mmCIF file with all atom_site columns, C-alpha atoms in Angstrom:
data_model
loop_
_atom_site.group_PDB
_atom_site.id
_atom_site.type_symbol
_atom_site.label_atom_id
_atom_site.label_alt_id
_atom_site.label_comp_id
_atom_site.label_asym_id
_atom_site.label_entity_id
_atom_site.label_seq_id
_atom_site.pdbx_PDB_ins_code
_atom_site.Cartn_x
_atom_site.Cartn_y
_atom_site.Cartn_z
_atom_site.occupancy
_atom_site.B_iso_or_equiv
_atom_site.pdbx_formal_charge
_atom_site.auth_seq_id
_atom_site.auth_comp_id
_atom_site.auth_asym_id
_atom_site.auth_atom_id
_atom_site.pdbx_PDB_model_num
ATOM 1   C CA . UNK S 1 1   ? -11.699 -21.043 5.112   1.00 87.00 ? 1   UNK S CA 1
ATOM 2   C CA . UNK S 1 2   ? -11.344 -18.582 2.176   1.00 96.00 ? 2   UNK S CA 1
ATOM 3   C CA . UNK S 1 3   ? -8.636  -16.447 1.205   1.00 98.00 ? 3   UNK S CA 1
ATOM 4   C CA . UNK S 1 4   ? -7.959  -13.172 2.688   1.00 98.00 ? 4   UNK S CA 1
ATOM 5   C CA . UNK S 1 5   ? -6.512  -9.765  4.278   1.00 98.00 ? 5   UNK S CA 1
ATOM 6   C CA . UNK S 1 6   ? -8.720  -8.689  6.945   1.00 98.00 ? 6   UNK S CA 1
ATOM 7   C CA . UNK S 1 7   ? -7.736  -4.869  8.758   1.00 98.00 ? 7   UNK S CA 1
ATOM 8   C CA . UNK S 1 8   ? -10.037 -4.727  12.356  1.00 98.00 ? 8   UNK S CA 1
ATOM 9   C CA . UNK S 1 9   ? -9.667  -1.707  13.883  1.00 97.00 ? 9   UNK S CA 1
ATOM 10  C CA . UNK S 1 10  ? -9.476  -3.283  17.899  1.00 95.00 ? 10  UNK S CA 1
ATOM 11  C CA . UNK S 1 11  ? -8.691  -0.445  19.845  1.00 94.00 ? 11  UNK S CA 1
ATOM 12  C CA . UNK S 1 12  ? -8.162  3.317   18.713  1.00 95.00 ? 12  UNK S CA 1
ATOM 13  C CA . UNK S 1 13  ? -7.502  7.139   20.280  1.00 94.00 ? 13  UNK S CA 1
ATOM 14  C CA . UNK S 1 14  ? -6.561  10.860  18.767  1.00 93.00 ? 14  UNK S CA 1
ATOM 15  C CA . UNK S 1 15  ? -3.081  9.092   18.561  1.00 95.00 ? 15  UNK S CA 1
ATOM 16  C CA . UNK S 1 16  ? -2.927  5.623   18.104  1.00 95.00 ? 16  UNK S CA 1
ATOM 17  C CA . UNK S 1 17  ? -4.784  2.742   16.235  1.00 96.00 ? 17  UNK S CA 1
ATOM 18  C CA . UNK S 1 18  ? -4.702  -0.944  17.582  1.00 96.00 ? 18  UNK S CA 1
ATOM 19  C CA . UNK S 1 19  ? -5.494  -3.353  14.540  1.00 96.00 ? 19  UNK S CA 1
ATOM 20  C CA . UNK S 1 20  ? -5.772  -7.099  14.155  1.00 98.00 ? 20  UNK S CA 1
ATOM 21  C CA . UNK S 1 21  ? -4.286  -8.474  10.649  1.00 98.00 ? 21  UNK S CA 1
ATOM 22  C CA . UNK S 1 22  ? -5.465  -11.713 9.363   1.00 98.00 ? 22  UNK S CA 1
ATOM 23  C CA . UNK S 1 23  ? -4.274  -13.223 6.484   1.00 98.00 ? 23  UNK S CA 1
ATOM 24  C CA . UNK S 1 24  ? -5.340  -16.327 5.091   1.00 98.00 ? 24  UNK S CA 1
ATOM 25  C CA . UNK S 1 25  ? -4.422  -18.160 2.209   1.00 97.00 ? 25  UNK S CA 1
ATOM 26  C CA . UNK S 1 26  ? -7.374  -20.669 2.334   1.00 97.00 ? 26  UNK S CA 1
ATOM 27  C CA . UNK S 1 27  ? -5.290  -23.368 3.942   1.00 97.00 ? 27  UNK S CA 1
ATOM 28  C CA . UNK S 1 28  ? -3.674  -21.471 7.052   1.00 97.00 ? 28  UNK S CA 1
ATOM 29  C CA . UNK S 1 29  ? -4.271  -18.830 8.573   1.00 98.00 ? 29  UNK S CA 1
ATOM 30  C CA . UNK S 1 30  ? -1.889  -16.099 10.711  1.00 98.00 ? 30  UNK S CA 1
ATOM 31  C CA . UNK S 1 31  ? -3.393  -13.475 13.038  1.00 98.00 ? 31  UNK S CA 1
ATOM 32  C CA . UNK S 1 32  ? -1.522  -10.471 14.590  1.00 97.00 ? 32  UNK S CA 1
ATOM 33  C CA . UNK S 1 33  ? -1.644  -7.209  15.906  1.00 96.00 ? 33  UNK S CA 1
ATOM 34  C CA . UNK S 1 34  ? 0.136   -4.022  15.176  1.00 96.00 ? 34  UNK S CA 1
ATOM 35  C CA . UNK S 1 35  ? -0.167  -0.043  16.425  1.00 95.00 ? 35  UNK S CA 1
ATOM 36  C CA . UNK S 1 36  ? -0.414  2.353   13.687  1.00 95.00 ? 36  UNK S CA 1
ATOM 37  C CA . UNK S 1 37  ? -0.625  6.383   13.890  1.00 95.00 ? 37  UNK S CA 1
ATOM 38  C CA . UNK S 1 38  ? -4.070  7.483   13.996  1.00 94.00 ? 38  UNK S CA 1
ATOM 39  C CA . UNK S 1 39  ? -3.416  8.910   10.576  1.00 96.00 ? 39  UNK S CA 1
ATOM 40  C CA . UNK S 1 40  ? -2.471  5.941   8.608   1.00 97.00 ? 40  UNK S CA 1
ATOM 41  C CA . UNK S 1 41  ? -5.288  4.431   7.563   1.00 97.00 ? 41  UNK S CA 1
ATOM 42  C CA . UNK S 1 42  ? -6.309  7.385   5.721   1.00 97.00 ? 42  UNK S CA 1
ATOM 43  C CA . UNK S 1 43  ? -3.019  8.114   4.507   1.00 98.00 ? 43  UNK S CA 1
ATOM 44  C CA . UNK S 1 44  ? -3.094  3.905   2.936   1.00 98.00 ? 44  UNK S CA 1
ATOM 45  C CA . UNK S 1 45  ? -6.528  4.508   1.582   1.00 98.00 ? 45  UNK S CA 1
ATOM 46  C CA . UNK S 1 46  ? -5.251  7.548   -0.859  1.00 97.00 ? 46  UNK S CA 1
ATOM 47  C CA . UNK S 1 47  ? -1.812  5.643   -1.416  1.00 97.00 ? 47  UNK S CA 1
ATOM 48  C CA . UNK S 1 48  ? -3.786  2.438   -2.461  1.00 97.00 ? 48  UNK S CA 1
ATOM 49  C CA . UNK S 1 49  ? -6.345  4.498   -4.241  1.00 96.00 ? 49  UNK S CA 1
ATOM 50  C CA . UNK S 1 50  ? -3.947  5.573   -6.618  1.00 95.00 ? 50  UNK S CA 1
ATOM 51  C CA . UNK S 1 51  ? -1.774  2.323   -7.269  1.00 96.00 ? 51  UNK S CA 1
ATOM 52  C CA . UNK S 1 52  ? -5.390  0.515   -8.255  1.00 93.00 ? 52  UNK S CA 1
ATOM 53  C CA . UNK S 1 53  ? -4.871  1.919   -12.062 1.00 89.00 ? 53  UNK S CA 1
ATOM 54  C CA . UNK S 1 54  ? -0.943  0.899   -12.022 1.00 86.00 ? 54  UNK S CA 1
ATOM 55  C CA . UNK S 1 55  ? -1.700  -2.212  -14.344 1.00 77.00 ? 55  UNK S CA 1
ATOM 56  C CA . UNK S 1 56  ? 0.688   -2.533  -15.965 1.00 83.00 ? 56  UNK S CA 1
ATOM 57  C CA . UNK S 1 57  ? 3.700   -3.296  -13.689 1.00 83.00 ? 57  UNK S CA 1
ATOM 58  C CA . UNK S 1 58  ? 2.722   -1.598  -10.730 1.00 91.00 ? 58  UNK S CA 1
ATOM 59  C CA . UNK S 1 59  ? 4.143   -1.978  -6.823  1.00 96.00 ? 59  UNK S CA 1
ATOM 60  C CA . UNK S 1 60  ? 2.950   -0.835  -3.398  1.00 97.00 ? 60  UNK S CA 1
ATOM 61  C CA . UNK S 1 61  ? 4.552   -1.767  -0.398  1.00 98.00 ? 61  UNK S CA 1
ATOM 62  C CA . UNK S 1 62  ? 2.013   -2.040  3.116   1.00 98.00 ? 62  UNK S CA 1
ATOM 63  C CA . UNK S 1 63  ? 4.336   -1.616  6.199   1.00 97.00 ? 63  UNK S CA 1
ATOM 64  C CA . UNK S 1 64  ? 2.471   -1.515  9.529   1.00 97.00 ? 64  UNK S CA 1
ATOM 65  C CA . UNK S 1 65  ? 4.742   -1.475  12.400  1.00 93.00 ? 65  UNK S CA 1
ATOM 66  C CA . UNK S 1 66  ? 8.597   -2.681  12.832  1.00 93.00 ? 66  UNK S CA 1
ATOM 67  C CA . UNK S 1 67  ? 10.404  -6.256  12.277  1.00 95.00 ? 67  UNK S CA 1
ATOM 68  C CA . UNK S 1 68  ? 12.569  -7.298  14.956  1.00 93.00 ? 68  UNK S CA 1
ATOM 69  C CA . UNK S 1 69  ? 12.413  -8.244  19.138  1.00 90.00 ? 69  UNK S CA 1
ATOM 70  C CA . UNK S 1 70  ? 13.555  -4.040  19.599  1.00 86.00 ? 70  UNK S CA 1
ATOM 71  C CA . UNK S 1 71  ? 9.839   -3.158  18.692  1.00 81.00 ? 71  UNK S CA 1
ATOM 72  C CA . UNK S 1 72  ? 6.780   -3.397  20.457  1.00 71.00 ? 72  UNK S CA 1
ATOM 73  C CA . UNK S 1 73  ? 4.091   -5.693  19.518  1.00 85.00 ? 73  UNK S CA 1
ATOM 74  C CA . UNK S 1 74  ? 3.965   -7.149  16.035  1.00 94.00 ? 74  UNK S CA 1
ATOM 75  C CA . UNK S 1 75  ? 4.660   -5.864  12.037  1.00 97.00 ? 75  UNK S CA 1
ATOM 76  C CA . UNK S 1 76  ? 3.366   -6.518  9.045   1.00 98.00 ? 76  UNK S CA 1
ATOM 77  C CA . UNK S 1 77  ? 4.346   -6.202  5.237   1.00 98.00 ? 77  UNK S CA 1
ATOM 78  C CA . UNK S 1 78  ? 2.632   -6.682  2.009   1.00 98.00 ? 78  UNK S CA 1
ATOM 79  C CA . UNK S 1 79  ? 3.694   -6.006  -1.410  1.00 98.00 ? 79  UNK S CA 1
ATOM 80  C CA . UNK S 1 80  ? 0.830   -5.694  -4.076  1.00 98.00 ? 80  UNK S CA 1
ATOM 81  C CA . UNK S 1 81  ? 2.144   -6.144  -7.734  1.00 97.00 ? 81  UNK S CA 1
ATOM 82  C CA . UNK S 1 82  ? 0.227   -5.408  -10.529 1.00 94.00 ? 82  UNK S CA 1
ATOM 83  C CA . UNK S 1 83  ? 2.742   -7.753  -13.243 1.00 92.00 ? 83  UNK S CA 1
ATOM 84  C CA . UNK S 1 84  ? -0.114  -7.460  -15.544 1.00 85.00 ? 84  UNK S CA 1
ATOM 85  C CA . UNK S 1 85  ? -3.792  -5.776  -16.264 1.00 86.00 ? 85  UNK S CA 1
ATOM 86  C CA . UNK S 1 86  ? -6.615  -8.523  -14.231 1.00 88.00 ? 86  UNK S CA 1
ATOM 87  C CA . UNK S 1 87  ? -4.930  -9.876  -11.174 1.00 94.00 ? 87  UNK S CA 1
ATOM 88  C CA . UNK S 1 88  ? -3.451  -8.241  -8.251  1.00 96.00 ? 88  UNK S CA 1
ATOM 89  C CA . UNK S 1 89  ? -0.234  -10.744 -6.752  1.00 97.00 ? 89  UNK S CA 1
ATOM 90  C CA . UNK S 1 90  ? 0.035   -9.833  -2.849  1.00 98.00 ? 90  UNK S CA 1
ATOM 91  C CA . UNK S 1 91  ? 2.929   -11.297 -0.837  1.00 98.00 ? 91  UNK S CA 1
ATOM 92  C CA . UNK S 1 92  ? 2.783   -10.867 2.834   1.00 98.00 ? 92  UNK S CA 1
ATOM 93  C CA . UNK S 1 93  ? 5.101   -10.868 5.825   1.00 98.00 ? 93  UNK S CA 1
ATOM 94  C CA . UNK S 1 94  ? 3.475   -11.096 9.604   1.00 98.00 ? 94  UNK S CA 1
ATOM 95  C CA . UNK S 1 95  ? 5.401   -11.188 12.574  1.00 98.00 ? 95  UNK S CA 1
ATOM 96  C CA . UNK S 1 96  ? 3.747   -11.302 16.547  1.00 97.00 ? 96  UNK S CA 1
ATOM 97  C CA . UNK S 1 97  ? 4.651   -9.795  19.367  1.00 95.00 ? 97  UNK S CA 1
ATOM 98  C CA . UNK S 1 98  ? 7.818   -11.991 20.919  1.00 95.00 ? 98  UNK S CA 1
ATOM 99  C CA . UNK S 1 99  ? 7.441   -13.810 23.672  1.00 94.00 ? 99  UNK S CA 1
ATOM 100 C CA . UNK S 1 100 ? 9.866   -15.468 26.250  1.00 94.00 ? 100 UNK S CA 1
ATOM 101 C CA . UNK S 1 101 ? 10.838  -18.910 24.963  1.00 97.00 ? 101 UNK S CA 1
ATOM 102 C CA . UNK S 1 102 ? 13.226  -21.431 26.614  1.00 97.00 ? 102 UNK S CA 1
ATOM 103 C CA . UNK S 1 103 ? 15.409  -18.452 27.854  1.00 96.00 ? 103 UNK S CA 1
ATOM 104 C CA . UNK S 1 104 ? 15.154  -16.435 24.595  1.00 94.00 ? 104 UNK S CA 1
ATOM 105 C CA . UNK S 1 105 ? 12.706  -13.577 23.395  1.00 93.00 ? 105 UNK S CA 1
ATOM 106 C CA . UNK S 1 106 ? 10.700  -14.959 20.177  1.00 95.00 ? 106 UNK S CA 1
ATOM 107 C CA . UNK S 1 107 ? 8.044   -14.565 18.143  1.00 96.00 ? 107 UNK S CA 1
ATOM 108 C CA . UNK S 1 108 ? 5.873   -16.062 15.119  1.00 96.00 ? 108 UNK S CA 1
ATOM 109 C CA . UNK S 1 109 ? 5.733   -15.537 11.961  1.00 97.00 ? 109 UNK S CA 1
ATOM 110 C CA . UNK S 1 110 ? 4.269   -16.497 8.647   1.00 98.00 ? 110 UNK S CA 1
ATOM 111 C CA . UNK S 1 111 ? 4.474   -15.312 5.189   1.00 98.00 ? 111 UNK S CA 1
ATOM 112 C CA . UNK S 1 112 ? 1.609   -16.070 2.894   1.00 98.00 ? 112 UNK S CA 1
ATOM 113 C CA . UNK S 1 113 ? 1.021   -15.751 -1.135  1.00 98.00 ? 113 UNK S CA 1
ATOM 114 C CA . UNK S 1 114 ? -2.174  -14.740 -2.461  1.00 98.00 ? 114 UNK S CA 1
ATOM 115 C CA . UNK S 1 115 ? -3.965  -13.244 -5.802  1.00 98.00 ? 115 UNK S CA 1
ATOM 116 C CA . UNK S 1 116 ? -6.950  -11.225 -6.074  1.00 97.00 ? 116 UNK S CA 1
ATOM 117 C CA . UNK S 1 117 ? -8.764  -9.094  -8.858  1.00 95.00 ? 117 UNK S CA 1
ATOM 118 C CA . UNK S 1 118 ? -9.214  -5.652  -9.008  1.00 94.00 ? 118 UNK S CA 1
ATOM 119 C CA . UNK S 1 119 ? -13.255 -5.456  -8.670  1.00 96.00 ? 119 UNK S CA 1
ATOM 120 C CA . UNK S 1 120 ? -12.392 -7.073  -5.010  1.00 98.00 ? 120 UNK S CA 1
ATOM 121 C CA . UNK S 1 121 ? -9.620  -4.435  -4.628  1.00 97.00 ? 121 UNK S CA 1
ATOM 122 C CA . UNK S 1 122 ? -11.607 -1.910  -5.635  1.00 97.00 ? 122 UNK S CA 1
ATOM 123 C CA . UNK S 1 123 ? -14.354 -3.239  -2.578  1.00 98.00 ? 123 UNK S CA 1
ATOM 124 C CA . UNK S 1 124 ? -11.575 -3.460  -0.546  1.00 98.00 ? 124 UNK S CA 1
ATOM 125 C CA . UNK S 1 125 ? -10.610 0.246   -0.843  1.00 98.00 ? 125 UNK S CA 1
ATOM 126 C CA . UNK S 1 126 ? -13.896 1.292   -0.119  1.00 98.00 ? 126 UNK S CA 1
ATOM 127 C CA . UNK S 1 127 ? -13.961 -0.779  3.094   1.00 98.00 ? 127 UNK S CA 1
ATOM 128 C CA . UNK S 1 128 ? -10.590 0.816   3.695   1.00 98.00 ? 128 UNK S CA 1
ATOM 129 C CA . UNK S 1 129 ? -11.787 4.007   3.473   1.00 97.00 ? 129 UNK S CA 1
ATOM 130 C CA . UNK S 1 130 ? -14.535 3.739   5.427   1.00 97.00 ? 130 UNK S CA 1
ATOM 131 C CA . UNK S 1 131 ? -12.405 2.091   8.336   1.00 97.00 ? 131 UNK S CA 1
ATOM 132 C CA . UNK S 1 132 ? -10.051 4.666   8.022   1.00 95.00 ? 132 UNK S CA 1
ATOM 133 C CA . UNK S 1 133 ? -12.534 7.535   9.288   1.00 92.00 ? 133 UNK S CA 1
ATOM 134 C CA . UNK S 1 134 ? -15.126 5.347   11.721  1.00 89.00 ? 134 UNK S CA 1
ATOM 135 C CA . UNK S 1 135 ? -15.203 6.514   15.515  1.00 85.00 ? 135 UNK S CA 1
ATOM 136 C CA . UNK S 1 136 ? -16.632 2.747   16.097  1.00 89.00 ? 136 UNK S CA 1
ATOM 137 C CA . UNK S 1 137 ? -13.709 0.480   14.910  1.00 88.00 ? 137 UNK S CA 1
ATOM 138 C CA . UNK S 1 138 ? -14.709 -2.010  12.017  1.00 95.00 ? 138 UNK S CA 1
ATOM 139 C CA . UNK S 1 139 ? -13.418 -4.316  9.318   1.00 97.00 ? 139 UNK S CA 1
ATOM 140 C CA . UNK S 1 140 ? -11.726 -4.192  6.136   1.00 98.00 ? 140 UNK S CA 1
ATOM 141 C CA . UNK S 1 141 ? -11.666 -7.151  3.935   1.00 98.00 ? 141 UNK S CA 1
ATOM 142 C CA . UNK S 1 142 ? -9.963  -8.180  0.691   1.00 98.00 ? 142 UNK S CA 1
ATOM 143 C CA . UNK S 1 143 ? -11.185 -10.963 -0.869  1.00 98.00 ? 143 UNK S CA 1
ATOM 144 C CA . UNK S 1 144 ? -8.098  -13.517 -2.525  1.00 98.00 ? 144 UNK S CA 1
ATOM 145 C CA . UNK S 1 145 ? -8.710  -16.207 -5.524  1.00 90.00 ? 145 UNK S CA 1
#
């Protein structure tokens, strides 16, 4: 198993996008789904494409739906830190869709550490963009250390 983000675009219309978030750190994995505006995507891509020179010190934040049992399906959060020039620190927070569980509404989550370097980045965003404009769904894939 190697270590990685992974965007699929599942299901998508003029409004909404379906994806399917995996992360894995190499040793366990966590797979969800969230609904983003058909818009978003392309809206990370230019976001992303202009944190990838913040070297020194930079930070993005990666929000894809809402945290808590008042939302529908699942979220997900990542925050991408630059601390200093050659790797890329990515923190990430995934949560499911809840469920009914012994009498209460619940759901999974994981949170997950990885590293990567910005050549892989840089392949990622490309991926990204691509995604981001396809009528046929797709992947997007960024590669961890």
């Amino acid at each position: 198993m190697k270590a990685k983000i992974e965007f699929e675009k599942v299901w998508f219309d003029e409004d909404i996008v379906e994806l399917r978030i995996l992360v894995s750190n190499g040793h366990s994995m966590f797979t969800n789904k969230v609904y983003v505006g058909s818009n978003e995507l392309e809206l990370l891509y230019k976001r992303l494409e202009a944190f990838k020179t913040a070297y020194y010190g930079g930070l993005e934040d990666i929000t894809f739906g809402e945290f808590g049992v008042e939302y529908a399906s699942g979220a997900f959060h990542a925050r991408l830190h630059f601390p200093k020039p050659g790797l890329l620190y990515i923190s990430t927070k995934q949560q499911s869709k809840f469920f009914e569980f012994k009498g209460r509404h619940e759901a999974s989550e994981a949170n997950m550490y990885l590293s990567t370097e910005p050549a892989l980045f840089d392949n990622f965003l490309l991926e990204l963009k691509s995604l981001s404009t396809s009528s046929i769904g797709g992947k997007a894939e960024l590669i961890c250390t």
